[in-house]
Amino acid sequence: MASLFYGRVLLRNNSEQDALDTEAELSRRLDNRLLLLFFGSAACPQCQAFAPVLRDFFVRLTDEFYVLRAAQLALVYVSQDRTEAQQELFLRDMPEKWLFLPFEDDLRRDLGRQFHVERLPAVVVLKPSGDVLTRDATAEIQRLGPACFANWQEASELLDRNFLPPEDLDDPAPRSLTEPLRRCKYRVERSPRGARGAREEEEHSAEGAPGDLF
């Protein structure tokens, strides 16, 4: 999935607008996830009406306040705004985990043609393989809300990352309430001191710590 943006820069919608500009960073954020390409514009009234719905949909699937572990979901805002100021205005109240293309990147337009986007707003849902799962999920999101993610997950044969190490170093998975008891019950003797023993002790200690497009 990250290959769609190789050679490009994606920005994170936080105050620093952190850039993902290496293949490793893009892979960590986009691979083995369902990817939503959100085509919208601040000048589009329908987009303005849909944006809060999409924001709530995304937050309820990815914010640990609502879920035990964030869903394997990423979103890239593919701005169709006429000015950079419009783009910034549209993103101002959107989640920090949203990604977006720099305004000067022509890929914003190219993706619209590649995925045959004809009206705004549009949400193209891509499988981890890069295949199109849904050409426009706006109506489905409005109708079903977060429940439609389970349908997409099943249809895309998404690999459950609960069997994998955590992917987001800045978004660690919350610990189970029973973890301290389990850790105490299955405590093991520490290795003898030395390079390996000191390293393992350190690790052990850290572990506890619609409108017209054109």
CSV table of N, CA and C in Angstrom, one decimal, residues 7 34 37-38 52 56 59 73-74 80-81 87 89 104 111 130-131 152 160 162 169 175 178 192 194 211:
chain,number,residue,atom,x,y,z
A,7,GLY,N,8.5,7.8,-3.1
A,7,GLY,CA,9.0,9.0,-3.8
A,7,GLY,C,8.3,10.3,-3.5
A,34,LEU,N,-6.2,-1.0,6.0
A,34,LEU,CA,-7.1,-0.5,5.0
A,34,LEU,C,-6.8,1.0,4.9
A,37,LEU,N,-8.7,7.0,1.0
A,37,LEU,CA,-8.3,8.2,0.3
A,37,LEU,C,-9.5,9.1,0.3
A,38,PHE,N,-9.4,10.2,1.0
A,38,PHE,CA,-10.6,11.1,1.2
A,38,PHE,C,-10.4,12.3,0.2
A,52,PRO,N,-17.3,16.2,9.4
A,52,PRO,CA,-17.5,15.8,10.9
A,52,PRO,C,-17.9,14.3,11.0
A,56,ASP,N,-15.5,11.6,13.0
A,56,ASP,CA,-16.1,10.8,14.1
A,56,ASP,C,-15.9,9.3,13.8
A,59,VAL,N,-12.1,8.6,14.4
A,59,VAL,CA,-11.7,8.6,15.8
A,59,VAL,C,-12.2,7.5,16.6
A,73,LEU,N,-6.2,1.0,10.2
A,73,LEU,CA,-6.9,2.0,9.3
A,73,LEU,C,-6.0,3.2,9.2
A,74,ALA,N,-5.8,3.7,8.0
A,74,ALA,CA,-5.1,4.9,7.7
A,74,ALA,C,-6.0,5.8,6.8
A,80,GLN,N,-8.6,18.7,-2.9
A,80,GLN,CA,-9.0,19.2,-4.2
A,80,GLN,C,-9.2,20.7,-4.0
A,81,ASP,N,-8.6,21.3,-3.0
A,81,ASP,CA,-8.7,22.7,-2.7
A,81,ASP,C,-8.0,23.5,-3.7
A,87,GLN,N,-6.9,24.4,2.1
A,87,GLN,CA,-6.5,23.1,2.6
A,87,GLN,C,-6.2,23.1,4.1
A,89,LEU,N,-7.3,25.2,6.3
A,89,LEU,CA,-8.6,25.5,7.0
A,89,LEU,C,-9.4,24.2,7.1
A,104,GLU,N,1.5,21.5,-3.0
A,104,GLU,CA,2.2,21.6,-4.3
A,104,GLU,C,2.4,20.3,-5.1
A,111,LEU,N,-4.3,11.3,-8.5
A,111,LEU,CA,-5.1,10.2,-7.8
A,111,LEU,C,-6.6,10.3,-8.1
A,130,GLY,N,-3.5,-2.9,-2.3
A,130,GLY,CA,-3.6,-1.8,-3.2
A,130,GLY,C,-4.9,-1.9,-4.1
A,131,ASP,N,-5.6,-3.0,-4.1
A,131,ASP,CA,-6.8,-3.2,-4.9
A,131,ASP,C,-7.9,-2.3,-4.3
A,152,TRP,N,-15.4,-4.3,5.8
A,152,TRP,CA,-14.2,-4.1,4.9
A,152,TRP,C,-13.1,-5.0,5.4
A,160,ASP,N,-4.6,-9.8,10.9
A,160,ASP,CA,-4.8,-9.3,12.3
A,160,ASP,C,-3.5,-9.0,12.9
A,162,ASN,N,-2.8,-8.2,15.9
A,162,ASN,CA,-2.7,-8.6,17.3
A,162,ASN,C,-1.6,-9.7,17.4
A,169,LEU,N,5.1,3.3,17.2
A,169,LEU,CA,5.9,3.5,18.4
A,169,LEU,C,5.3,4.7,19.2
A,175,ARG,N,-1.9,-1.5,28.0
A,175,ARG,CA,-1.7,-2.8,28.7
A,175,ARG,C,-3.0,-3.3,29.2
A,178,THR,N,-4.9,-7.0,33.7
A,178,THR,CA,-4.4,-8.2,34.4
A,178,THR,C,-2.9,-8.4,34.2
A,192,PRO,N,22.5,-13.6,34.7
A,192,PRO,CA,23.6,-13.1,35.4
A,192,PRO,C,24.0,-11.8,34.8
A,194,GLY,N,26.3,-8.8,33.3
A,194,GLY,CA,27.2,-8.8,32.2
A,194,GLY,C,26.5,-8.0,31.1
A,211,GLY,N,-20.6,16.6,-4.4
A,211,GLY,CA,-20.6,17.9,-5.2
A,211,GLY,C,-19.7,17.6,-6.4
